[in-house]
Structure formats: C-alpha cells, structure tokens
Short mmCIF file of C-alpha atoms in Angstrom, two decimals:
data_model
loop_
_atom_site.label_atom_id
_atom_site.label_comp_id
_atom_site.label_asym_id
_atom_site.label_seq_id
_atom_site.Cartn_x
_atom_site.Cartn_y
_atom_site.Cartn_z
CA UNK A 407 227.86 199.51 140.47
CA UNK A 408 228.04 202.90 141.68
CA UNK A 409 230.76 205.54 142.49
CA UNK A 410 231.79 209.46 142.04
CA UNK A 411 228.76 210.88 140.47
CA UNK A 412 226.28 208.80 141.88
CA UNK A 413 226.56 209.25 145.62
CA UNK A 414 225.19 213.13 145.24
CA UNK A 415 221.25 212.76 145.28
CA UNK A 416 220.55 209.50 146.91
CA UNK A 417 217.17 208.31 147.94
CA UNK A 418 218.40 205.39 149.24
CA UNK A 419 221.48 204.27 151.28
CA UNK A 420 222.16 200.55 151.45
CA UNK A 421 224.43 199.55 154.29
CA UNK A 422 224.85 195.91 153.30
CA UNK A 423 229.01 194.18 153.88
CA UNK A 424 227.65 191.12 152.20
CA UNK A 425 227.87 191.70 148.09
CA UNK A 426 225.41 188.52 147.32
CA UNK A 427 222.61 190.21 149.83
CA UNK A 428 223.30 193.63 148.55
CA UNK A 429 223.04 192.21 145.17
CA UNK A 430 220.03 190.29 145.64
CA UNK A 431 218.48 193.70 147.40
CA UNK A 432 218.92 196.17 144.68
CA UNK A 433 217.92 193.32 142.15
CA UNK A 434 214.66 193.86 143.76
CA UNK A 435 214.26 197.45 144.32
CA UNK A 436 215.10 197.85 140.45
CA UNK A 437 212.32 195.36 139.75
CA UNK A 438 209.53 198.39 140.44
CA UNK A 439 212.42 201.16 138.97
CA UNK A 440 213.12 202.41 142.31
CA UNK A 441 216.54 202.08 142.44
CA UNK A 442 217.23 205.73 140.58
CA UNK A 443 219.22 206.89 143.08
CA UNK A 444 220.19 204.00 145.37
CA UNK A 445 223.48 204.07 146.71
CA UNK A 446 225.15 201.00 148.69
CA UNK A 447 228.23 201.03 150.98
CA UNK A 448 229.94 198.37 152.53
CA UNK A 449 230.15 198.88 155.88
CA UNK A 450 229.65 201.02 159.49
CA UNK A 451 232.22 203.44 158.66
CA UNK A 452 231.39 204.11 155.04
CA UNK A 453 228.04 204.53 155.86
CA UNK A 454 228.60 207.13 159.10
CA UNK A 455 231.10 208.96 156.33
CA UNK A 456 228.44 209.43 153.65
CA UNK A 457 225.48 210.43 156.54
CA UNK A 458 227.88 212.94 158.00
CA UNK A 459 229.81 213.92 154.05
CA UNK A 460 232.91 212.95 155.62
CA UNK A 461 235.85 211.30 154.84
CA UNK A 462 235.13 210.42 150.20
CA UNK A 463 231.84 212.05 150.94
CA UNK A 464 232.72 215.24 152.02
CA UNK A 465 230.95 216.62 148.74
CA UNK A 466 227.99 215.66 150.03
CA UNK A 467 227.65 218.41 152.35
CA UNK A 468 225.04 220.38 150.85
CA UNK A 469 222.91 217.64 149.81
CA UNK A 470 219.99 216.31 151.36
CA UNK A 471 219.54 213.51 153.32
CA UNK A 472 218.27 209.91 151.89
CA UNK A 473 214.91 208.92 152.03
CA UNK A 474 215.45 205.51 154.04
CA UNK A 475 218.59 204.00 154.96
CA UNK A 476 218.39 200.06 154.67
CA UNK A 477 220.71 199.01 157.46
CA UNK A 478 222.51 195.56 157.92
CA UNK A 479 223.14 194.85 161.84
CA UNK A 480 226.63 192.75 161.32
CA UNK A 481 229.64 194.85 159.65
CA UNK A 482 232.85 195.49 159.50
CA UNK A 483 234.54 198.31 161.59
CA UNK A 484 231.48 199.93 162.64
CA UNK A 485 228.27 197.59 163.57
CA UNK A 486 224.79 198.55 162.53
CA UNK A 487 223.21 199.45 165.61
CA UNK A 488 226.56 202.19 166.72
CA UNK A 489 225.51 203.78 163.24
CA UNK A 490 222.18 203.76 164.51
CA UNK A 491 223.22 205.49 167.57
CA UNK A 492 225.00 207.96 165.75
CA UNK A 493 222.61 208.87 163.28
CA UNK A 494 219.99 209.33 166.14
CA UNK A 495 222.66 211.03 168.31
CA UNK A 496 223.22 213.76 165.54
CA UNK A 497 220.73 217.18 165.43
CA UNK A 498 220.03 216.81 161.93
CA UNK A 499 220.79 213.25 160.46
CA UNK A 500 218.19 211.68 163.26
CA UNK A 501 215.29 212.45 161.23
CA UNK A 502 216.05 210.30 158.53
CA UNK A 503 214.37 206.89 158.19
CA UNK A 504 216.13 203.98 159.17
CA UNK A 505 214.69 200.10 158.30
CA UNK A 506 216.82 197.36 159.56
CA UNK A 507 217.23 194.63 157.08
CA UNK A 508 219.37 191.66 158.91
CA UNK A 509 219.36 187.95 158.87
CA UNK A 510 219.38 188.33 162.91
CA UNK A 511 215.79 187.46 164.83
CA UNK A 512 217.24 187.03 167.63
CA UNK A 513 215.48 189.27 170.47
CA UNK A 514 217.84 191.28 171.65
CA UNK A 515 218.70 192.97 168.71
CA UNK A 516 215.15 193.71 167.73
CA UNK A 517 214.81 195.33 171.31
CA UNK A 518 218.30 196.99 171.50
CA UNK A 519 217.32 198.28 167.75
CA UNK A 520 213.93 200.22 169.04
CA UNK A 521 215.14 201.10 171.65
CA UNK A 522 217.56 203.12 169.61
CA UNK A 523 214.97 204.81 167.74
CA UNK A 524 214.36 202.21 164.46
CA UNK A 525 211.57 203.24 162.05
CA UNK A 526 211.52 199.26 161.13
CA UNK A 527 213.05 196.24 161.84
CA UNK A 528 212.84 193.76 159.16
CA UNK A 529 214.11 189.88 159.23
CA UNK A 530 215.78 189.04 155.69
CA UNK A 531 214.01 185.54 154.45
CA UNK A 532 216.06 182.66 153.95
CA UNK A 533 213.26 181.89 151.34
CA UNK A 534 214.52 184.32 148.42
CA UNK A 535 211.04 184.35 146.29
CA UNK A 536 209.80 185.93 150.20
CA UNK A 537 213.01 188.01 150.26
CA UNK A 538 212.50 189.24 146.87
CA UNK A 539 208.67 190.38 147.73
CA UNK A 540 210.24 191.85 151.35
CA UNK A 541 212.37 194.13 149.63
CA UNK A 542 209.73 194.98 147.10
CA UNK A 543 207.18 196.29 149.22
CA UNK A 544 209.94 197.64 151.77
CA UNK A 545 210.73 199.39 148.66
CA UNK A 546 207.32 201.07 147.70
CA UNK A 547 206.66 201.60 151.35
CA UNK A 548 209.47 203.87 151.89
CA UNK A 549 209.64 205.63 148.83
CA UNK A 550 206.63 205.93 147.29
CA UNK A 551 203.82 205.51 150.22
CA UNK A 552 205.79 207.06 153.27
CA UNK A 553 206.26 210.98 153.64
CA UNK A 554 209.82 211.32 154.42
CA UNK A 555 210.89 214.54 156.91
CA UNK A 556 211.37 217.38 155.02
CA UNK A 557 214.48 218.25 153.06
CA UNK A 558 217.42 218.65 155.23
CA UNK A 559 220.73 218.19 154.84
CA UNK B 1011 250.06 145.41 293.68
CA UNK B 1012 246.49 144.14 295.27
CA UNK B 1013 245.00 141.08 292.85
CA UNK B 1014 242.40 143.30 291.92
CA UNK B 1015 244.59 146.20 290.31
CA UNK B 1016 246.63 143.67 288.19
CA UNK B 1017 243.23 142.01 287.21
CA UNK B 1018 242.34 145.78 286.22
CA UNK B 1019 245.64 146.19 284.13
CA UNK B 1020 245.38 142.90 282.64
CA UNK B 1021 242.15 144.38 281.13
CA UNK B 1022 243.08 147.57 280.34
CA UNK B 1023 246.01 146.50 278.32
CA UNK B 1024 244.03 143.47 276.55
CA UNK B 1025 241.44 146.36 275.76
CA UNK B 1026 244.58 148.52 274.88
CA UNK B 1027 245.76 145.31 272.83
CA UNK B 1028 241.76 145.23 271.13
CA UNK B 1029 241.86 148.34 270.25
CA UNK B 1030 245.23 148.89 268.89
CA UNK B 1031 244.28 145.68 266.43
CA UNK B 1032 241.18 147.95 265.72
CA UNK B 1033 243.46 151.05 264.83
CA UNK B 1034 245.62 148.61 262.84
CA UNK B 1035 242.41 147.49 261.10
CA UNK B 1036 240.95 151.14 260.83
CA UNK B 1037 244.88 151.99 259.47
CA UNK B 1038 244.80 149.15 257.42
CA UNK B 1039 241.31 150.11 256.05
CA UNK B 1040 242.28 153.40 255.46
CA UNK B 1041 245.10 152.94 253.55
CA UNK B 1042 242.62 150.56 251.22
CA UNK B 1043 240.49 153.57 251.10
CA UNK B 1044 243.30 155.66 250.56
CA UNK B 1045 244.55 153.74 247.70
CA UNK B 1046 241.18 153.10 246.44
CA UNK B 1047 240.92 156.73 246.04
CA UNK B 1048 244.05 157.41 244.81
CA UNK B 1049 242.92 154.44 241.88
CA UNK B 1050 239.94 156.56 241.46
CA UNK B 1051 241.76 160.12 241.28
CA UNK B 1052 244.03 158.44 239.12
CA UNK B 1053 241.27 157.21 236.79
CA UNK B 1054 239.22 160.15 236.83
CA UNK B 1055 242.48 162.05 235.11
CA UNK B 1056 242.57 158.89 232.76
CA UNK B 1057 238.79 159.57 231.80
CA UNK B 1058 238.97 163.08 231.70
CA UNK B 1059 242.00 163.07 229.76
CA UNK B 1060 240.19 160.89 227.11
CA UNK B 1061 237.17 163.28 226.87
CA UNK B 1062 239.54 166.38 226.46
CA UNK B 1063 240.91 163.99 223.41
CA UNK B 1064 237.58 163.11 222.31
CA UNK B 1065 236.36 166.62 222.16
CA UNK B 1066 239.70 168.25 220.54
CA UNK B 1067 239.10 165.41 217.59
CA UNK B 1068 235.12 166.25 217.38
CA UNK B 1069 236.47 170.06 217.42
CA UNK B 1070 238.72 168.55 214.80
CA UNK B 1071 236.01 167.00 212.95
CA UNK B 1072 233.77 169.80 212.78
CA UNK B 1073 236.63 171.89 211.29
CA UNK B 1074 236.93 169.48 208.34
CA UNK B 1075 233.49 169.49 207.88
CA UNK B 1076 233.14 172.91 208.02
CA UNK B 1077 236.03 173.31 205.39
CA UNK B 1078 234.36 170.63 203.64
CA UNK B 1079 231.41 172.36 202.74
CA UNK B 1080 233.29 175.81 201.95
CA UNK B 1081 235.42 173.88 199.44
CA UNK B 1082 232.54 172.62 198.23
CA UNK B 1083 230.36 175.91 198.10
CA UNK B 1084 233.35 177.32 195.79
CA UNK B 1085 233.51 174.12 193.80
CA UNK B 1086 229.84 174.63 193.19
CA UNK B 1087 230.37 179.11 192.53
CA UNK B 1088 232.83 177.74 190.20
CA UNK B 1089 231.05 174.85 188.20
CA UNK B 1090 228.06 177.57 188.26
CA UNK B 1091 230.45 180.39 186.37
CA UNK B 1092 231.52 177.38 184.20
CA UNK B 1093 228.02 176.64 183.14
CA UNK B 1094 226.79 180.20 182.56
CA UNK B 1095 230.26 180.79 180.21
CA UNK B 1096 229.32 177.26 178.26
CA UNK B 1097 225.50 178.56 178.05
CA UNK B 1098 226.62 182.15 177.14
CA UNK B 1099 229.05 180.58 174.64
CA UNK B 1100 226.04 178.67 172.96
CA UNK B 1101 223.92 181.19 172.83
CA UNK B 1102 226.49 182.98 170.83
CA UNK B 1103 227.15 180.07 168.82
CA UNK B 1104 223.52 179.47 167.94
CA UNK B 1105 223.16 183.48 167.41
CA UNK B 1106 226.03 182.70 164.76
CA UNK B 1107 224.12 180.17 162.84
CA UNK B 1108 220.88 181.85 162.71
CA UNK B 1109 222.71 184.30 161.37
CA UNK B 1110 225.59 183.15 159.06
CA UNK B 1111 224.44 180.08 157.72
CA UNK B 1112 221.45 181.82 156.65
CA UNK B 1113 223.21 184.43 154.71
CA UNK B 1114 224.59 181.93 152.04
CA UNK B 1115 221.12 180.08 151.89
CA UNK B 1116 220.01 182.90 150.68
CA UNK B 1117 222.47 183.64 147.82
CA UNK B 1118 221.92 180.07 146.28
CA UNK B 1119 218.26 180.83 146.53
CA UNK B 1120 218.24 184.81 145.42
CA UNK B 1121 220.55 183.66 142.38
CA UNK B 1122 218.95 180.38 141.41
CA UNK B 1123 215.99 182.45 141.28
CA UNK B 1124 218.20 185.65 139.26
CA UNK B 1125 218.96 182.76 136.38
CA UNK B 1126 215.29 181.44 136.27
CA UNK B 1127 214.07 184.75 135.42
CA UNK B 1128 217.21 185.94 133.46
CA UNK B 1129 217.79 182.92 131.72
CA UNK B 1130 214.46 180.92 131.19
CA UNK B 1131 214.82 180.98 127.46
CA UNK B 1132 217.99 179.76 127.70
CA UNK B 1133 217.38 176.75 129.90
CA UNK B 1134 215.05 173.90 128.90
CA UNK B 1135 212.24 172.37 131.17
CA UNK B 1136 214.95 169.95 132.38
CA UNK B 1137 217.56 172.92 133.44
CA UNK B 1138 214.45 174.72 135.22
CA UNK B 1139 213.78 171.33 137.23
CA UNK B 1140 217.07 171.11 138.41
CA UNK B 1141 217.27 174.50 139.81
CA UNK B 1142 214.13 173.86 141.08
CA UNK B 1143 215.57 171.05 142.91
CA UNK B 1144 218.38 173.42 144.52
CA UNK B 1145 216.06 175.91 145.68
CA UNK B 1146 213.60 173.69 147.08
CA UNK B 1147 216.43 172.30 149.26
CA UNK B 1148 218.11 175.71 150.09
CA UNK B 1149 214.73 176.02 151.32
CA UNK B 1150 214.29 173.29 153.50
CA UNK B 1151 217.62 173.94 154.87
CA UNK B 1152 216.37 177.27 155.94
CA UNK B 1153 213.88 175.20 157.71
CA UNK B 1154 216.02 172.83 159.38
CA UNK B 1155 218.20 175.92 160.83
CA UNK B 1156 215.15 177.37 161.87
CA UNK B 1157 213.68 173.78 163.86
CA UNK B 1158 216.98 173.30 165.48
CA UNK B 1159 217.66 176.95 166.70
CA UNK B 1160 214.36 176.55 168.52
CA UNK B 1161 214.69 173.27 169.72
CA UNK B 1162 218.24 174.63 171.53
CA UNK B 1163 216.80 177.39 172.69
CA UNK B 1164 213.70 175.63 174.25
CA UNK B 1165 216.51 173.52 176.79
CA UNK B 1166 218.29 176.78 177.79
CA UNK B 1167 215.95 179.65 178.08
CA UNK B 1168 214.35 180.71 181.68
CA UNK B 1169 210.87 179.53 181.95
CA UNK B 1170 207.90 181.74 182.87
CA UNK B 1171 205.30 180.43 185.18
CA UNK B 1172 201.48 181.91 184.55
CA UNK B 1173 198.04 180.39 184.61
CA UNK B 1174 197.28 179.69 180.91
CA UNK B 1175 194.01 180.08 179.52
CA UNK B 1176 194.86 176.37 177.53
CA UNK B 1177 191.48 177.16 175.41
CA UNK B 1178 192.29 180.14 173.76
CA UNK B 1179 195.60 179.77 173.23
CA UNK B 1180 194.57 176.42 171.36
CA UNK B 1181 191.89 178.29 169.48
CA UNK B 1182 193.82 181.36 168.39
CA UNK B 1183 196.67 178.42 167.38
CA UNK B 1184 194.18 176.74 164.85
CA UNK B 1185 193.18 180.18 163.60
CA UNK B 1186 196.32 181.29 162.57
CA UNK B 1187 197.06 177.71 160.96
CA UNK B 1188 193.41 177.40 159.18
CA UNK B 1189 194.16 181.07 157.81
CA UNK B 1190 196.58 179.71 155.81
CA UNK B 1191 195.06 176.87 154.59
CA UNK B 1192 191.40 178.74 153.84
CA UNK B 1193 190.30 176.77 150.96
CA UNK B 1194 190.11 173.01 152.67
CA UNK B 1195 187.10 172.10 154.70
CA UNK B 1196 188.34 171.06 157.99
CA UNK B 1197 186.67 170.30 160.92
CA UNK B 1198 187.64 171.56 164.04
CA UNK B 1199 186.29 170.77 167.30
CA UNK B 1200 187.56 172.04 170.87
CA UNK B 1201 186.25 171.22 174.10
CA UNK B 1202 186.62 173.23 177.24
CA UNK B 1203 190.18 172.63 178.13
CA UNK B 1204 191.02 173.24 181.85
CA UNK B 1205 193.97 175.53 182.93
CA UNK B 1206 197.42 174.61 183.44
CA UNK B 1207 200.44 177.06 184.45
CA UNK B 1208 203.42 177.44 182.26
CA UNK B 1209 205.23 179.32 180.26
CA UNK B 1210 203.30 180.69 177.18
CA UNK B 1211 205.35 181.51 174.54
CA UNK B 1212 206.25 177.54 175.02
CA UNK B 1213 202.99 176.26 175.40
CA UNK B 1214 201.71 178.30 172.35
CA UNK B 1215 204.65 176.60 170.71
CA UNK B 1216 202.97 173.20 171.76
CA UNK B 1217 200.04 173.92 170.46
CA UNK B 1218 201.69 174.83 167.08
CA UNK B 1219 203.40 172.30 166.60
CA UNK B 1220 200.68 169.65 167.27
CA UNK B 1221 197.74 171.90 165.53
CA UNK B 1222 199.38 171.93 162.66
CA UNK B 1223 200.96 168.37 162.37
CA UNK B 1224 196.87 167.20 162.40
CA UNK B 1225 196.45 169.96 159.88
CA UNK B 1226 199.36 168.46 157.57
CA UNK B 1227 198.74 164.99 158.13
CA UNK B 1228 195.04 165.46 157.41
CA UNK B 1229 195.65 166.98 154.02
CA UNK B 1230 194.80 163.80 152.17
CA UNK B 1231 191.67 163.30 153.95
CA UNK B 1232 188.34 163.91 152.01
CA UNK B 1233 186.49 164.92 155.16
CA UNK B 1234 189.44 166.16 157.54
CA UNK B 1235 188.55 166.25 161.72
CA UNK B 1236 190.65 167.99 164.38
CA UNK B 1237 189.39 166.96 167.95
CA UNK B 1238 191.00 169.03 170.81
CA UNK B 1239 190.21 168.07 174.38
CA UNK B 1240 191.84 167.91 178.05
CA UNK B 1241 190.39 166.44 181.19
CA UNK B 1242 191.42 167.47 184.72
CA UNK B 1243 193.20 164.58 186.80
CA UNK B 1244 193.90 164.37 190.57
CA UNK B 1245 197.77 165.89 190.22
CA UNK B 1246 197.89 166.76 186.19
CA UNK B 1247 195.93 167.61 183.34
CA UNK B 1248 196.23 165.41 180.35
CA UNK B 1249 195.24 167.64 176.62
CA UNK B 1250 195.03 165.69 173.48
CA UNK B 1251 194.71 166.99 169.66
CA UNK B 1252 193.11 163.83 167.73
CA UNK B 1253 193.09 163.84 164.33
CA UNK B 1254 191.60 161.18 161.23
CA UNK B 1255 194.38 162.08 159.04
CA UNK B 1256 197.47 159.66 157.59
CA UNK B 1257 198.56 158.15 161.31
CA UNK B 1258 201.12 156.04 161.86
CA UNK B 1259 201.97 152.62 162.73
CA UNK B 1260 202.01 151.85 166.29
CA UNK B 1261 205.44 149.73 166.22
CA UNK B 1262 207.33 153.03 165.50
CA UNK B 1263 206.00 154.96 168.10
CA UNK B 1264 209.17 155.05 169.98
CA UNK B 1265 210.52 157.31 167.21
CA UNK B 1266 208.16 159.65 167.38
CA UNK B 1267 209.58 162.34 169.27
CA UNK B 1268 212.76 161.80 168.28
CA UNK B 1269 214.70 164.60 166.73
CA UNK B 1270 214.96 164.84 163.13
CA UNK B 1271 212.84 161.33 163.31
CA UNK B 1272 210.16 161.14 160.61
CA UNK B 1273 207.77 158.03 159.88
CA UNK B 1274 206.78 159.43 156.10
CA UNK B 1275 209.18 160.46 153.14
CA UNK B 1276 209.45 164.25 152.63
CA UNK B 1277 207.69 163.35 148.92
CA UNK B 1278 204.34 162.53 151.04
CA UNK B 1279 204.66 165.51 154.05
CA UNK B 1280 207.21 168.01 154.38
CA UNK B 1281 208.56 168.41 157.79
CA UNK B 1282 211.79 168.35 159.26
CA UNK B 1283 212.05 165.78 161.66
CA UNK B 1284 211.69 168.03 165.00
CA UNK B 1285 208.49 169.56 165.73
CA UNK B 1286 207.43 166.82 167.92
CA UNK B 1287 211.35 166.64 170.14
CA UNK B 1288 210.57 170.47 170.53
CA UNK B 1289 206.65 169.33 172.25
CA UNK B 1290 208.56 166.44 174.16
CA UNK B 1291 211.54 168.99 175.16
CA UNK B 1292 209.12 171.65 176.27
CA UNK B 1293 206.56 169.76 178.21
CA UNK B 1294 209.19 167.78 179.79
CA UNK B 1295 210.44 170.78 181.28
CA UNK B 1296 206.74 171.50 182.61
CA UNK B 1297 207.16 168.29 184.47
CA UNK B 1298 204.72 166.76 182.23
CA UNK B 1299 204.79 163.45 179.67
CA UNK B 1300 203.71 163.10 175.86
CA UNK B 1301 202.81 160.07 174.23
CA UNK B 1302 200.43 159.14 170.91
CA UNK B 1303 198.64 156.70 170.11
CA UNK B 1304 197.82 155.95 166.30
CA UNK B 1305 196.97 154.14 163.57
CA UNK B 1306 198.07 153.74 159.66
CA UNK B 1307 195.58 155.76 157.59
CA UNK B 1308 193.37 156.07 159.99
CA UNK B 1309 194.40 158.64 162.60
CA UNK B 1310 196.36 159.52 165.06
CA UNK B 1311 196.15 161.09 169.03
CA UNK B 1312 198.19 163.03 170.96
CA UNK B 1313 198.30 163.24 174.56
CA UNK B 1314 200.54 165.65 176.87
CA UNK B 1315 200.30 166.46 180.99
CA UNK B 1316 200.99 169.13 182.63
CA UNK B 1317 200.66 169.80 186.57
CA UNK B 1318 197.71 171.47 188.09
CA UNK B 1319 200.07 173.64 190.51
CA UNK B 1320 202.19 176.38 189.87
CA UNK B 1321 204.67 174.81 192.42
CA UNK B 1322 205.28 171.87 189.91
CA UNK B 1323 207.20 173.29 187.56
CA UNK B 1324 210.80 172.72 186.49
#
C-alpha cells in the first residue's frame, strides 16, 4: 500500500496493528480523495520511529510534521497512549494533532487519553455504514476544516 | 478426819468428777469442732482448687475465641483479596470483549459493505439480500456485546448515592429518544414524579431502557400514549411508564426480566433480550422491586420502587 517514497510528505499518519480496520479506514478517507498523502504503520514503535525520523524514517528529518495522527490504543510493542506520551513529551512533535480512533469505550482510557493531552477521542462503530461516515467526517474535519499548527518539523 | 471435811471432799471430788466429764465433753466437742474445721479447710482447698480450674479453662476459652476470630479476620482479608483479583480479572475480561470481539464485527461489516458498493453489478438482488442478511446480524451482534457488557458492569461497579431529580431525568430521557424518532406523533405525558436517591448514571439507564421499550412497542400504534407517573409511599416510591402499545400476555410475565428473554420475534421488534434484566439488576441493587402488568395488543405498565432514604441503599 505504501512504502519508500511515500512516507516523505504525509498529511496523515495511521497507527492502526489491525490490517482489516486500517483497511476499512483509508477505504473511507479515499472516498472524499483525502488520502493523498496518508501513510499507515503498524504499530507503537513504527509510529514513534516515523514522528521522531528514526530508525527506516530517518529521512524524514527535514520534513514536516503530519496534519493528524489517527491513533489505535491496543498495539504491539509500543501501546497507543506511551506514543501519546511521547509525542506530547517531545518540544516539537507535541503540537501535532492527535485523534484516537479505538474500539475501547471503556472510561479509563478516554480519561487516561485527555489527560495526556488528546485533541479527540473517537469510539470505532461496530456498525461499519456508522464507521464509514466516522472516518469520513473525522477526515474532512482534520484536514480540510481544522487549522493545523504551523509547519514544523 | 471430822465427818464434815470428808462430806466436803466427797463434794469436791464429785464436782472434780462433773467437771472433768465436762472437760471430756468440751475435749470431745472440740475435737468435733476441730475436725469439722479441718473438713471445712479441707473443702475450701477442694473449692478453690476447682475455681482456679474453672478460671484457667475460661482463660482457656477466651484464648480460642480470641484466635478464633483472628483466624477468621484473615480468612475474611483473604476471601476479600480473592474477590477483588476475580472482579479485577472480569473487568479485564469484559474490557477484552468490548474490545476484541468488536474488531472482527467490524471487518465482516466494513467488507460486506466494500463488495456491495464494489461489486453491485456483479451481484443480483438475491446476492445483495444475502449480504444484507450478514450485516444485519454482524449488527445485532454488535448489539448483543454492547447489552451484555452493561448488564456485567451494572452488578460490579460502585454505586453513587444522590437525591435524583426522577422528573427531569425522565423528561430529558424521552427527549433524547423522541429526537430520534421525530416524525411519529406520540403522546407523552409525565406527572410530577417525587425524588428518590440513587445512583444516576443507573437510574438514567432505567429510564432508558423503559422510555424507549414504550417507544418501540408503541410503533404500531395509530395514536401512540406514553404515561409516566410515581406516587410517594410510606417507606418507597413506586414510578411507572404505561404505555398502549403491543403488550404482552400476562402468563409470560415471569420471563420478562429475564436476560436475553423476549416475548416477540426479532421480525416484529428488534431488541436483544436484556434491557429489562439490566432495569431488574439495577433497581434491585437500589433495594427496590420491578414488576409489569400487561395486556396483548393493548398495553402494557411498568412499575419499579425505590426507597425514600438515602440510608436504604445497597
């Protein structure tokens, strides 16, 4: 779906382990042609690499930051809310939008995730015709109707 | 030796005589007495040896209790830790369904959906049904997950205790619910409904669940009525939501609130079977008691307590 080239100039970061959701997801941001630059990675680590251009993504160091980062809760090596932490912990990266898209409603994640500094926290639909719509207008939202901080990197 | 002088010692030795038999007799007496006493000494020591017994085994006694009750007290610290590790372990477990299960109810729904779209030229009207048919039920799956989380979470979770303002919780219920279903012409009526204490995001889930049974069940109806009302009795107060909708028939009213129990096919109302175990479950652990009363086609009423006092609660 996406490699070498691609993960320069990213608008979006998708931080989804499961390949169905992450499927489904970019399914519907393409719907409205806003998945030009949408990148996905598979899990905690992958995603701290590419925010902080190390590790495969150490090309990435003069690039700017994504516009949003769609964030999973449950993954492999590295969970979604410790890349929260770090992103927030870090001088530059902390700027950059974060939406949590999860299957989880359970409480204390929504609070542990706000407390942490989450721009949104959104529950995926077990209803996909809902999901679908979610990511649609999560879509638009971010990148079309929100101002994102200015270009850093 | 003159006659008087021997009469004289004659005397004095029959007095001597008299009194020596009283000496013998005061002896004699006082070796009873001695004895006696020495019976009594003797039985004192018996006695008191038998209360220093009795008090060493009441000593013993109390020690037994009192070991009793501390092997008890950790008996109890540990059956407590056991409990809170069994609760903690289902409150993972549940976190684990609401999350996991849900993920792959998704997929069959997200890519039933992907071939509709993708492939609707490809599939006849017969193809699309049958999708339709696996969707709908990924769907009501969803549901079911959804229902059951609650109703396990309703047992375990720490109550709050408040005074509830039972009106406007009941009115801002039906608002929600008639929000989404705009277009029918329903006709609600609330009385004033006196205060109860409870928790509220539990009570609000009472009302839910009721409210918008009578709002499902009255869907058929051509001229659809919602009656909410409560009265104020001596210990509780008793709420009802009435409704003139599809009812039921009294003889199954036993299976009401049971959970995943349903009295109409999911063809005729969709449901899953536990909205009204999650009202029993809930009020129950008010310390209050549902029941319902109703009747095929014609309507149907139910009733719930709860206690006037905030000490009442479970």
């Amino acid at each position: 779906m996406n490699k070498r080239i691609d993960f320069l100039t990213v608008d979006i970061l998708l931080v989804e382990d499961n390949p169905d959701d992450a499927e489904l997801t970019i399914r519907a941001i393409k719907k409205h042609n806003l998945a030009n630059k949408l990148f996905w990675v598979k899990d905690g680590e992958e995603a701290l690499d590419f925010v902080f251009a190390r590790g495969e993504y150490t090309e990435r160091r003069d690039e700017k930051h994504p516009n949003v980062i769609l964030l999973d809760l449950k993954l492999p090596k590295v969970d979604g809310l410790e890349v929260l932490r770090r992103i927030r912990a870090d001088e530059k990266a902390k700027l950059i939008p974060v939406v949590i898209l999860t299957s989880s409603k359970e409480e204390q994640d929504i609070i542990e995730s706000y407390k942490l500094g989450v721009n949104s926290y959104i529950v995926k639909p077990v209803n996909f015709d809902k999901f679908f719509k979610t990511v649609s207008e999560l879509g638009l939202y971010w990148l079309l109707l929100n101002e994102p901080p200015p270009n850093h990197s | 030796m003159s006659k008087n002088l021997k009469k004289e010692l004659r005397e004095a030795q029959v007095s001597i005589a008299e009194l020596q038999d009283e000496l013998n007799r005061s002896n004699h007496g006082m070796v009873v007495l001695t004895m006696e006493l020495e019976n009594k000494a003797n039985e004192l020591i018996r006695v008191n040896r038998e209360l220093e017994r009795e008090v060493l085994e009441h000593q013993k006694a109390e020690e037994e209790i009192r070991n009793l009750n501390e092997g008890l007290e950790l008996r109890i610290k540990e059956r407590t830790t056991q409990l809170e590790a069994a609760n903690k372990e289902l409150e993972a477990f549940s976190y684990s369904v609401s999350h996991d299960l849900r993920a792959p109810l998704r997929a069959i729904d997200g890519f039933g959906g992907a071939i509709m779209e993708d492939y609707s030229d490809k599939l006849d009207s017969e193809g699309q049904r049958l999708l339709g048919v696996i969707r709908k039920n990924t769907r009501h799956m969803g549901q079911l997950i959804d229902d059951l989380l609650a109703f396990s979470r309703t047992g375990r979770q720490t109550m709050g205790s408040i005074k509830l303002d039972m009106s406007v919780i009941a009115k801002t219920v039906y608002e929600e619910l008639n929000s989404l279903t705009s277009e029918r012409k329903l006709r609600f009526e609330i009385k004033r409904l006196p205060p109860a204490y409870g928790d509220w995001s539990m009570i609000h889930q009472v009302w839910m669940n009721l409210l918008s049974n009578a709002v499902k069940f009255t869907r058929p109806v051509d001229t659809p009525v919602i009656e909410v009302g409560g009265t104020s009795e001596e210990n509780e107060n008793i709420y009802y939501v009435k409704d003139n909708g599809a009812g039921f028939d009294m003889k199954y009213v036993d299976k009401l609130f049971g959970v995943f129990q349903r009295l109409h096919s999911a063809s005729e109302f969709e449901g899953t079977g536990v909205g009204l175990a999650l009202v029993e479950r809930i009020i129950n652990r008010h310390g209050g008691r549902v029941w319902a009363e109703g009747q095929v086609n014609k309507g149907a009423a139910f009733y719930f307590t709860l206690p006037k006092n905030e000490g009442d609660l479970r």
